[in-house]
């Protein structure tokens, strides 16, 4: 299918199929006051999604239900509730094998329950988009924001992006399809946000016109033929090499894994073009940098302001994509920094570990402050960490004794 | 259109390997081949890595010959012996994760309907008893409850054959197997009754000894699944290795088991009967005119 030929035509719902760059960069934006869950609905409404499979788990339940309304209104081709997250992801895989543009959502323990599917999606080169509204996964139970599940997702072969705001969320859902459906990429995307902080708070979001939509997914741009009998026969397990020779099995599996990760690397150029870089830098020549992703960036930005009031100049780096990981960008952004503070919403500090593994002189990295289990991360805590790192005397935080 | 994929690309026909040439020139695509003609055409599944005397392979070959439109069919499977053969067939095969074949088939069936509308694109799940009744049980039952329009075939060898002979939910009570060192403690699962409760429009139990019966069941199941609802076939496909059945006694065993606990049963819903009669002219389901209540 020639995508340019259908620009300007209408889809079944009557939306005008619009050049994605015109839609995202040039179309007028209407400021709207929405929760993150509502923003997901608004983005999916314009994404020309064929199939959405839903399952409830807090805090993503509302978004999944709102997409059901889109189905009832005719914006989504098919929509149904699966019987578990593992089943939902399997159903999404089947739909994508059939050549459909697929969307789903999950959170926390649901993400873990679905985990077997994510490397299978990547290995099968299925460009499914899965929203991950992060929450705690450990025992004892917590439904509150905690980003530890991202640490698991980062090694599945999927693209992983981490939205800070509802505006990021809206834009990146639409841009995500454009990147992940590129023939040289063709990988699933885990688009993460910090549950509740983004999904259940309202924000002003600039929306593109509802009468515009993305071009439909073209399965014939897939680097592996889709399962539609129109192409040469494809057998996902053609010649069961496992039974024939372990050596063939090793070689096949190993080379394909490398290809999947190479595809994730090839997404870099498309992602940079769509997201205007893998990172954003504010006041990057400061001696002290705060680096993080998701809403920890917002807290870092506020800490930056508080420190400026005290005469301490701090820069900020917002990491937008975790896979592909912005190695070169981080080396460049941190080359003059003497202290790098990495605030995170998880107990293990996966972000700090990734940064330490990326840049020279990693003793500059302060792996914290970290909160977990759904605790908030007050900017004052980040301020404390910065002051401690540079040997500056600081007051004791209220309510902490001392 | 879908037959194009078994045609030669112009200019390349002389370079095609013999297996491919045979498939294009003598395969059943676009024809109405039957099991009674086996041996006279190139089968969609010939070579496979299964054990000598494997009843499961015989059944799979029969089933694939029986597909009404093999050129418009995708099979879906999971871990187990069956997929080693099914993946060798000259039709697309999808392998997802452990036990998720009915979930994948649900999405696949829906995706194909969106893309191709009413043009029939058949989806057939073939998985073992472990994949269907144990690890995949939830997804199997829910696909039936949701009335997903595809066929589920259980290749029931009453054991985990591929992993070396462990007890499954479909093993008969008392059987001593790995992980059941004192014999299985509970009854073989009644998947047929569950299929009925869950609303399958067609259900059959078969053994591979009667090829025409297998063919008939598969054809009906696939046709009904296109428009009426989910269909289920449970086939006894013994594991001669794990149950120590001599190769030359495999069919004898199947006959014994058929007489004992695997009698042929067939359930066809009223909707399915009417559909088969109206759409495909199945005479046995054409309603006979009501006889005059009174005769003079």
XYZ file of C-alpha atoms in Angstrom:
698
model
C 0.000 0.000 0.000
C 1.294 3.442 -0.873
C 0.730 5.427 2.297
C 0.882 8.777 0.552
C -1.963 7.735 -1.748
C -4.429 7.511 1.112
C -3.557 10.824 2.740
C -6.659 12.973 2.586
C -9.067 10.043 2.316
C -11.355 9.087 5.181
C -11.370 6.051 7.437
C -14.521 4.111 8.398
C -15.294 6.601 11.132
C -14.987 9.534 8.741
C -11.698 10.861 10.138
C -9.337 12.298 7.554
C -6.172 10.242 7.180
C -3.477 12.828 7.683
C 0.258 12.911 7.073
C 1.580 12.112 10.566
C 4.136 14.918 10.465
C 1.479 17.444 9.519
C -0.832 16.068 12.196
C 1.754 16.148 14.963
C 3.777 19.216 14.014
C 1.549 21.613 12.082
C -2.086 20.901 12.996
C -3.735 23.292 15.442
C -3.788 22.187 19.068
C -6.766 22.650 21.350
C -5.899 23.043 25.053
C -7.942 20.508 27.005
C -8.067 19.742 30.733
C -7.873 15.963 30.988
C -6.600 13.184 33.225
C -3.861 10.950 31.860
C -6.382 8.146 31.350
C -8.585 10.443 29.294
C -5.552 11.512 27.309
C -4.900 7.870 26.405
C -8.428 7.701 25.025
C -7.933 10.891 23.035
C -4.702 9.623 21.505
C -6.158 6.219 20.627
C -9.114 7.992 19.047
C -6.699 9.516 16.529
C -4.426 6.486 16.121
C -6.534 4.407 13.692
C -6.311 1.381 15.989
C -7.733 -1.888 14.641
C -7.931 -3.954 17.820
C -7.696 -3.183 21.515
C -7.766 -5.906 24.150
C -8.579 -4.851 27.713
C -8.225 -6.194 31.231
C -8.676 -4.299 34.484
C -5.832 -3.581 36.844
C -5.325 -0.424 38.859
C -4.364 2.235 37.837
C -4.860 1.495 34.119
C -8.453 0.144 34.372
C -10.006 3.494 33.567
C -7.968 3.962 30.404
C -8.845 0.479 29.186
C -12.529 1.111 29.855
C -12.460 4.484 28.104
C -11.080 2.801 25.003
C -14.184 0.613 25.098
C -16.214 3.764 24.593
C -14.154 4.476 21.502
C -15.081 1.041 20.175
C -18.747 1.720 20.827
C -18.380 4.992 18.939
C -16.711 3.237 15.997
C -13.158 4.526 16.377
C -11.664 1.074 17.067
C -12.274 -1.952 14.824
C -12.599 -4.546 17.583
C -12.417 -4.466 21.377
C -12.870 -7.132 23.993
C -11.877 -8.082 27.521
C -9.344 -10.866 27.847
C -9.283 -13.193 30.839
C -5.881 -12.213 32.286
C -2.922 -10.086 31.336
C -1.100 -13.089 29.913
C -4.155 -13.887 27.791
C -4.551 -10.254 26.711
C -0.985 -10.064 25.484
C -1.427 -13.383 23.654
C -4.592 -12.060 22.023
C -2.733 -8.913 21.038
C -0.018 -11.087 19.499
C -2.585 -13.007 17.455
C -4.193 -9.804 16.229
C -0.813 -8.389 15.235
C 0.093 -11.643 13.477
C -3.103 -11.106 11.502
C -1.900 -7.677 10.388
C -3.859 -5.388 12.710
C -2.682 -2.237 14.517
C -2.966 -3.292 18.147
C -3.205 -1.363 21.397
C -3.386 -2.481 25.009
C -2.636 -1.310 28.518
C -1.434 -2.866 31.751
C 0.107 -2.068 35.125
C 2.352 -3.483 37.846
C 1.577 -7.122 38.651
C -0.306 -7.342 35.350
C 2.853 -6.351 33.523
C 4.701 -9.121 35.314
C 1.940 -11.640 34.601
C 2.162 -10.773 30.906
C 5.940 -10.862 30.860
C 6.367 -14.058 28.821
C 4.723 -12.337 25.903
C 6.939 -9.278 25.667
C 10.104 -10.997 24.417
C 7.890 -13.110 22.158
C 6.350 -9.927 20.680
C 9.803 -8.506 20.077
C 11.122 -11.761 18.639
C 8.124 -11.980 16.321
C 8.575 -8.314 15.317
C 5.024 -7.339 16.281
C 4.650 -3.531 16.537
C 2.069 -3.653 19.332
C 1.803 -0.636 21.617
C 1.358 -1.361 25.317
C 0.799 1.407 27.822
C 2.371 0.557 31.180
C 0.995 2.640 34.041
C 3.572 1.692 36.628
C 2.751 0.639 40.169
C 4.258 -1.521 42.874
C 4.728 -5.204 42.154
C 6.229 -6.506 45.366
C 4.636 -7.945 48.443
C 3.179 -6.478 50.626
C 0.578 -5.149 48.267
C 0.802 -1.610 46.973
C -1.208 -0.105 44.154
C 0.792 3.107 44.250
C 3.371 4.357 41.748
C 6.681 2.527 41.655
C 8.744 2.064 38.526
C 10.518 -1.203 39.314
C 8.611 -3.017 36.540
C 10.408 -0.862 33.972
C 13.650 -2.568 34.984
C 12.195 -5.858 33.746
C 10.760 -4.399 30.547
C 14.096 -2.921 29.522
C 15.499 -6.363 28.751
C 12.629 -7.764 26.688
C 13.732 -6.360 23.325
C 10.806 -3.918 23.273
C 11.219 -0.210 22.773
C 10.672 1.447 26.164
C 9.739 5.102 26.530
C 8.946 6.859 29.821
C 6.513 9.777 29.688
C 6.749 12.603 32.212
C 3.486 14.382 31.538
C 0.073 13.834 30.007
C 1.243 15.861 27.006
C 4.150 13.473 26.515
C 1.687 10.638 26.788
C -0.641 12.027 24.142
C 2.079 12.804 21.624
C 4.120 9.677 22.222
C 1.213 7.256 21.786
C 0.766 8.595 18.262
C 4.459 9.015 17.509
C 5.134 5.602 19.010
C 3.225 3.870 16.226
C 5.178 5.808 13.640
C 8.500 4.673 15.069
C 7.645 1.093 15.948
C 5.994 0.400 12.569
C 9.007 1.485 10.537
C 10.135 -1.522 8.444
C 13.671 -1.409 9.832
C 12.306 -1.306 13.388
C 8.979 -3.130 13.596
C 9.125 -3.749 17.316
C 6.609 -3.466 20.151
C 6.634 -0.356 22.308
C 6.150 -0.226 26.076
C 5.077 3.352 26.714
C 5.414 3.812 30.464
C 4.163 6.444 32.869
C 4.031 6.692 36.637
C 0.567 5.462 37.581
C -1.782 7.879 39.369
C 0.726 10.744 39.113
C 0.000 10.890 35.378
C -3.116 8.758 34.903
C -5.300 10.240 37.629
C -4.241 13.870 37.761
C -5.593 16.501 35.414
C -3.399 18.574 33.199
C -3.770 20.892 30.256
C -2.956 18.967 27.103
C -2.826 20.325 23.583
C -4.875 17.970 21.422
C -4.770 17.657 17.663
C -8.127 17.822 15.820
C -10.327 14.771 16.417
C -11.266 14.644 12.748
C -7.643 13.825 11.874
C -6.129 10.374 12.271
C -2.915 8.517 11.509
C -2.613 6.455 8.328
C -3.658 2.835 8.982
C -1.086 0.174 9.719
C 0.276 -1.434 6.592
C 1.251 -5.028 7.435
C 3.074 -5.388 4.138
C 5.776 -3.070 5.485
C 6.645 -5.748 8.022
C 10.141 -7.191 7.732
C 8.622 -10.621 8.440
C 5.573 -11.520 6.304
C 2.274 -11.309 8.110
C 0.025 -14.307 8.653
C -2.538 -13.699 5.986
C -2.040 -16.406 3.360
C -1.336 -13.691 0.807
C 2.396 -14.013 1.364
C 4.668 -17.030 1.076
C 3.987 -19.471 3.902
C 5.522 -18.397 7.133
C 6.062 -20.751 9.985
C 7.186 -19.181 13.186
C 8.887 -22.426 14.132
C 9.734 -23.604 10.636
C 11.951 -26.635 10.868
C 11.992 -27.404 14.566
C 15.674 -26.849 14.946
C 15.489 -27.504 18.657
C 14.887 -31.170 17.912
C 17.433 -31.415 15.136
C 20.554 -29.867 16.556
C 21.226 -27.851 19.631
C 24.001 -26.110 17.729
C 21.573 -24.931 15.059
C 19.179 -23.913 17.792
C 21.814 -21.854 19.547
C 22.889 -20.149 16.360
C 19.360 -19.392 15.215
C 18.221 -18.068 18.554
C 21.359 -16.060 19.189
C 21.435 -14.433 15.781
C 17.751 -13.534 15.952
C 18.116 -11.965 19.387
C 20.910 -9.850 18.001
C 18.705 -8.808 15.112
C 15.930 -7.772 17.509
C 18.338 -5.594 19.479
C 19.780 -4.242 16.267
C 16.238 -3.265 15.248
C 15.864 -1.417 18.560
C 19.095 0.425 17.758
C 17.773 1.283 14.292
C 14.790 2.927 15.969
C 17.186 5.556 17.323
C 17.176 7.741 14.214
C 13.387 7.635 13.881
C 12.915 8.334 17.579
C 15.272 11.279 17.529
C 13.311 12.766 14.635
C 9.905 12.249 16.237
C 10.724 13.060 19.875
C 13.277 15.759 19.080
C 16.052 13.754 20.695
C 16.216 10.948 23.204
C 16.878 13.385 26.042
C 16.001 16.986 26.914
C 18.592 19.129 28.624
C 17.968 22.255 30.699
C 20.934 24.373 31.826
C 23.251 21.587 30.727
C 26.552 23.343 31.438
C 25.870 23.429 35.195
C 28.359 21.615 37.406
C 25.570 19.654 39.085
C 23.028 17.681 37.049
C 19.809 15.996 37.995
C 19.047 13.143 35.577
C 15.907 11.041 35.570
C 12.849 9.932 33.630
C 9.083 10.066 34.202
C 7.640 12.256 36.950
C 10.928 12.171 38.858
C 11.968 14.714 36.216
C 9.171 17.043 37.310
C 10.303 16.749 40.910
C 13.880 17.359 39.810
C 12.804 20.474 37.935
C 11.163 21.831 41.087
C 14.279 21.002 43.121
C 16.283 22.893 40.521
C 14.129 25.969 41.161
C 14.450 25.648 44.963
C 18.219 25.348 44.703
C 18.390 28.351 42.402
C 16.678 30.356 45.148
C 19.610 29.429 47.383
C 22.151 30.331 44.735
C 22.965 26.775 43.703
C 22.937 26.272 39.952
C 21.754 22.854 38.868
C 21.035 21.479 35.396
C 18.452 18.872 34.416
C 18.471 15.988 31.969
C 15.175 14.321 31.091
C 15.609 10.855 29.627
C 12.724 10.140 27.256
C 13.643 6.730 25.881
C 15.114 3.926 27.940
C 15.294 1.611 24.915
C 17.016 2.747 22.866
C 19.208 4.003 25.683
C 20.725 7.476 25.022
C 24.379 6.545 25.560
C 26.067 9.169 23.411
C 23.669 11.867 24.497
C 24.341 11.185 28.182
C 28.104 11.150 27.724
C 27.871 14.483 25.979
C 25.453 15.985 28.511
C 27.503 14.910 31.529
C 31.009 15.621 30.292
C 31.404 18.738 32.483
C 29.344 17.643 35.496
C 31.022 16.904 38.783
C 27.900 15.643 40.545
C 25.042 13.705 38.972
C 21.952 13.176 41.098
C 19.528 10.470 39.969
C 16.142 10.574 41.724
C 13.980 7.487 41.158
C 10.654 5.953 42.144
C 11.980 2.457 42.849
C 14.086 0.642 45.415
C 16.813 -0.773 43.168
C 17.888 2.363 41.334
C 17.931 0.906 37.838
C 18.282 4.325 36.265
C 21.411 5.153 38.294
C 22.908 1.766 37.374
C 22.295 2.400 33.678
C 23.856 5.855 33.885
C 26.872 4.555 35.825
C 27.395 1.933 33.152
C 27.259 4.587 30.443
C 29.454 7.476 31.461
C 33.120 7.747 32.449
C 34.043 8.542 36.064
C 30.844 6.999 37.364
C 31.737 7.889 40.966
C 30.115 11.214 40.048
C 26.734 9.490 40.093
C 24.665 9.720 43.271
C 22.208 6.836 43.125
C 19.378 8.627 44.797
C 17.259 9.881 46.316
C 14.962 6.905 45.867
C 11.456 6.313 47.131
C 9.362 3.233 46.530
C 6.076 1.505 47.245
C 4.101 4.543 46.168
C 5.732 7.200 48.314
C 5.966 10.678 46.903
C 9.334 12.207 46.137
C 9.238 15.768 47.500
C 11.617 18.141 45.708
C 13.087 18.989 49.113
C 14.454 15.440 49.313
C 16.258 15.968 46.022
C 17.536 19.315 47.300
C 18.928 17.542 50.369
C 20.711 15.003 48.213
C 22.277 17.715 46.085
C 23.463 19.639 49.129
C 24.883 16.504 50.720
C 26.738 15.678 47.509
C 28.419 19.081 47.295
C 29.117 19.298 51.031
C 26.678 22.109 51.651
C 25.101 22.457 55.082
C 21.371 21.812 55.005
C 18.446 21.970 57.381
C 16.679 18.861 58.576
C 13.503 18.001 56.734
C 10.298 18.604 58.634
C 8.913 15.611 60.449
C 12.130 13.615 60.300
C 13.335 14.413 63.849
C 16.895 15.234 64.643
C -5.676 -14.252 -4.568
C -4.555 -16.417 -1.692
C -3.572 -19.169 -4.119
C -0.848 -16.892 -5.430
C 1.491 -17.963 -2.711
C 1.683 -21.497 -4.066
C 2.402 -20.333 -7.572
C 5.869 -19.907 -8.992
C 7.267 -16.437 -9.306
C 7.610 -15.871 -13.049
C 11.126 -16.670 -14.203
C 11.998 -18.667 -11.123
C 9.968 -21.804 -11.760
C 12.855 -23.801 -13.188
C 14.953 -23.094 -10.114
C 12.424 -24.264 -7.556
C 13.322 -27.373 -5.536
C 11.442 -30.553 -6.344
C 9.454 -30.466 -3.091
C 8.144 -27.023 -3.982
C 7.383 -28.019 -7.577
C 5.445 -31.037 -6.347
C 3.470 -28.854 -3.956
C 2.531 -26.374 -6.676
C 1.803 -28.940 -9.349
C 0.299 -31.755 -7.302
C -0.771 -30.192 -4.015
C -4.386 -29.949 -2.863
C -4.547 -26.132 -2.868
C -7.624 -24.893 -4.635
C -8.947 -28.419 -5.068
C -11.261 -30.493 -2.959
C -8.914 -33.302 -1.997
C -10.175 -36.041 0.308
C -8.455 -38.594 2.516
C -9.532 -41.343 0.142
C -7.209 -39.796 -2.446
C -4.190 -39.770 -0.124
C -1.190 -41.094 -1.985
C -2.352 -39.566 -5.230
C -1.471 -35.952 -4.462
C 1.300 -34.035 -2.756
C 0.274 -33.710 0.864
C 0.579 -30.442 2.739
C 2.366 -32.367 5.479
C 4.683 -35.204 4.542
C 8.018 -34.975 6.280
C 8.131 -34.675 10.056
C 10.465 -35.506 12.926
C 7.982 -37.548 14.958
C 8.598 -40.997 16.445
C 7.974 -44.088 14.324
C 4.384 -45.218 14.626
C 3.135 -41.926 16.085
C -0.661 -41.892 15.975
C -0.656 -38.150 16.512
C 1.126 -37.584 13.223
C -1.341 -39.746 11.348
C -4.184 -37.738 12.849
C -2.541 -34.397 12.033
C -2.020 -35.468 8.411
C -5.652 -36.511 8.138
C -6.808 -33.269 9.727
C -4.789 -31.105 7.375
C -6.023 -32.981 4.317
C -9.530 -32.350 5.585
C -9.204 -28.554 5.853
C -11.883 -27.132 3.531
C -9.572 -24.369 2.279
C -5.962 -25.109 3.203
C -4.814 -22.100 1.177
C -6.880 -19.924 3.526
C -5.962 -21.626 6.772
C -3.557 -20.776 9.584
C -2.796 -23.270 12.347
C -1.879 -22.213 15.862
C -0.074 -24.397 18.360
C 1.955 -24.475 21.518
C 4.772 -26.470 23.065
C 4.457 -30.215 22.605
C 5.000 -32.989 20.093
C 2.196 -31.836 17.814
C 3.806 -28.595 16.787
C 6.900 -30.457 15.590
C 4.774 -31.905 12.824
C 2.321 -29.043 12.295
C 5.143 -26.557 11.813
C 6.386 -28.688 8.907
C 3.158 -28.268 6.956
C 3.044 -25.995 3.916
C 0.565 -23.627 5.527
C 1.289 -20.839 8.021
C 1.742 -21.907 11.623
C 1.843 -19.589 14.626
C 3.595 -20.510 17.856
C 3.150 -18.097 20.727
C 3.903 -18.952 24.336
C 3.197 -21.923 26.549
C -0.514 -22.656 26.538
C -1.661 -19.429 24.931
C -2.741 -20.898 21.607
C -6.421 -20.065 22.084
C -5.562 -16.484 23.044
C -3.389 -16.066 19.967
C -6.089 -17.672 17.819
C -8.683 -15.266 19.256
C -6.662 -12.235 18.225
C -5.646 -13.773 14.912
C -9.194 -14.681 13.961
C -10.432 -11.188 14.816
C -7.527 -9.507 13.050
C -8.167 -11.471 9.866
C -11.877 -10.629 9.969
C -11.080 -6.939 10.196
C -8.699 -7.137 7.258
C -10.613 -9.505 5.009
C -14.229 -9.060 6.066
C -16.434 -11.979 5.149
C -13.797 -13.716 3.058
C -13.236 -16.987 4.929
C -9.857 -17.228 6.615
C -9.851 -20.304 8.827
C -7.940 -20.507 12.088
C -7.370 -23.958 13.572
C -5.741 -24.588 16.930
C -4.001 -27.931 17.342
C -2.427 -28.522 20.731
C -1.832 -31.379 23.094
C -3.739 -32.313 26.214
C -1.244 -30.431 28.414
C -1.542 -27.286 26.326
C -5.321 -27.502 26.072
C -6.546 -28.869 29.393
C -3.754 -27.802 31.755
C -1.555 -24.782 31.095
C -3.848 -23.351 28.425
C -7.108 -24.271 30.150
C -8.175 -20.743 31.074
C -7.641 -19.370 27.593
C -9.309 -22.364 25.957
C -12.454 -22.070 28.059
C -12.655 -18.311 27.742
C -12.266 -18.439 23.967
C -15.283 -20.747 23.950
C -17.277 -18.562 26.321
C -16.503 -15.542 24.129
C -17.773 -17.540 21.127
C -14.555 -17.056 19.196
C -14.976 -18.411 15.695
C -12.179 -20.922 15.277
C -11.660 -24.652 15.757
C -9.797 -26.145 18.714
C -8.381 -29.640 18.277
C -6.942 -31.450 21.268
C -4.268 -34.000 20.359
C -4.930 -36.145 23.411
C -2.134 -38.611 24.065
C -3.015 -38.566 27.757
C 0.516 -37.599 28.801
C 3.166 -34.897 28.473
C 4.986 -36.708 25.695
C 7.414 -34.028 24.574
C 8.899 -33.495 28.031
C 9.288 -37.174 28.721
C 6.078 -38.663 30.038
C 4.545 -36.692 32.885
C 0.936 -36.969 34.098
C -1.513 -34.495 32.544
C -5.072 -33.562 33.412
C -6.210 -35.843 30.584
C -4.318 -38.897 31.901
C -6.688 -41.611 33.063
C -7.012 -42.225 36.786
C -4.500 -44.657 38.218
C -1.946 -44.408 35.410
C 1.588 -44.517 36.778
C 3.716 -41.896 35.044
C 6.489 -39.492 35.874
C 5.171 -37.005 38.450
C 2.480 -39.575 39.298
C 4.672 -42.216 40.950
C 1.735 -43.696 42.876
C -0.685 -43.443 39.988
C -2.848 -40.509 38.988
C -5.182 -39.559 41.829
C -8.106 -38.021 39.940
C -10.222 -38.670 36.880
C -9.446 -37.683 33.314
C -10.850 -34.209 32.772
C -14.187 -34.129 30.983
C -13.343 -31.496 28.402
C -16.216 -32.542 26.163
C -18.778 -31.625 28.813
C -16.979 -28.381 29.473
C -17.000 -27.567 25.772
C -20.746 -28.150 25.767
C -21.311 -25.967 28.829
C -19.106 -23.239 27.354
C -21.230 -23.178 24.216
C -19.230 -24.882 21.487
C -21.378 -25.289 18.393
C -19.757 -28.555 17.354
C -17.975 -31.159 19.483
C -16.606 -34.547 18.501
C -14.398 -37.267 19.960
C -12.484 -39.353 17.445
C -9.586 -41.761 17.041
C -7.404 -41.836 13.928
C -8.464 -45.345 12.890
C -11.351 -44.117 10.796
C -9.914 -41.560 8.319
C -13.230 -40.720 6.695
C -14.772 -39.984 10.061
C -11.838 -37.764 11.031
C -12.160 -35.922 7.727
C -15.877 -35.444 8.169
C -15.480 -34.074 11.696
C -12.689 -31.683 10.796
C -14.570 -30.321 7.780
C -17.728 -29.736 9.778
C -15.820 -28.177 12.658
C -13.937 -25.711 10.455
C -16.996 -24.736 8.421
C -19.147 -24.198 11.513
C -16.411 -22.124 13.189
C -16.436 -19.711 10.276
C -19.793 -18.252 11.120
C -21.646 -20.070 13.902
C -19.210 -20.323 16.819
C -16.372 -22.210 18.462
C -15.873 -25.894 17.673
C -13.934 -28.571 19.545
C -12.516 -31.907 18.493
C -10.856 -34.219 20.975
C -8.724 -36.858 19.290
C -7.077 -39.850 20.939
C -3.542 -39.793 19.563
C -1.626 -42.289 21.663
C 1.987 -41.821 22.696
C 3.489 -45.183 21.847
C 6.776 -44.247 23.489
C 5.557 -43.248 26.941
C 2.831 -45.915 27.077
C 5.120 -48.591 25.579
C 2.788 -49.476 22.734
C 4.634 -51.521 20.098
C 4.790 -49.656 16.802
C 2.803 -52.279 14.974
C 0.113 -52.265 17.687
C -0.624 -48.527 17.673
C -3.777 -48.824 15.593
C -4.868 -51.871 17.557
C -4.470 -49.878 20.763
C -6.475 -47.017 19.302
C -9.271 -49.425 18.403
C -9.240 -50.891 21.913
C -9.310 -47.438 23.483
C -12.092 -46.385 21.137
C -14.191 -49.351 22.213
C -13.391 -48.693 25.854
C -13.371 -44.980 26.704
C -13.062 -43.048 23.449
C -16.252 -43.886 21.608
C -17.106 -41.672 18.688
C -19.412 -38.909 19.844
C -20.650 -35.930 17.919
C -22.678 -32.948 19.063
C -23.977 -30.395 16.580
C -25.946 -27.411 17.826
C -29.237 -26.635 16.130
C -27.782 -23.428 14.672
C -24.857 -25.368 13.296
C -27.113 -28.006 11.767
C -29.163 -25.366 9.996
C -25.993 -23.603 8.817
C -24.447 -26.786 7.419
C -27.701 -27.669 5.686
C -28.426 -24.256 4.229
C -24.912 -23.185 3.321
C -23.189 -26.427 2.437
C -26.064 -28.782 1.643
C -25.415 -31.347 4.373
C -28.317 -33.707 3.721
C -28.437 -35.201 7.206
C -29.206 -31.798 8.654
C -31.838 -30.691 6.157
C -35.077 -30.485 8.032
C -37.632 -32.891 6.775
C -41.077 -31.511 6.062
C -43.455 -32.063 8.910
C -45.679 -35.012 8.036
C -49.375 -34.430 7.924
C -50.751 -34.904 11.366
C -53.748 -36.768 10.128
C -54.198 -39.055 7.244
C -57.454 -39.688 5.627
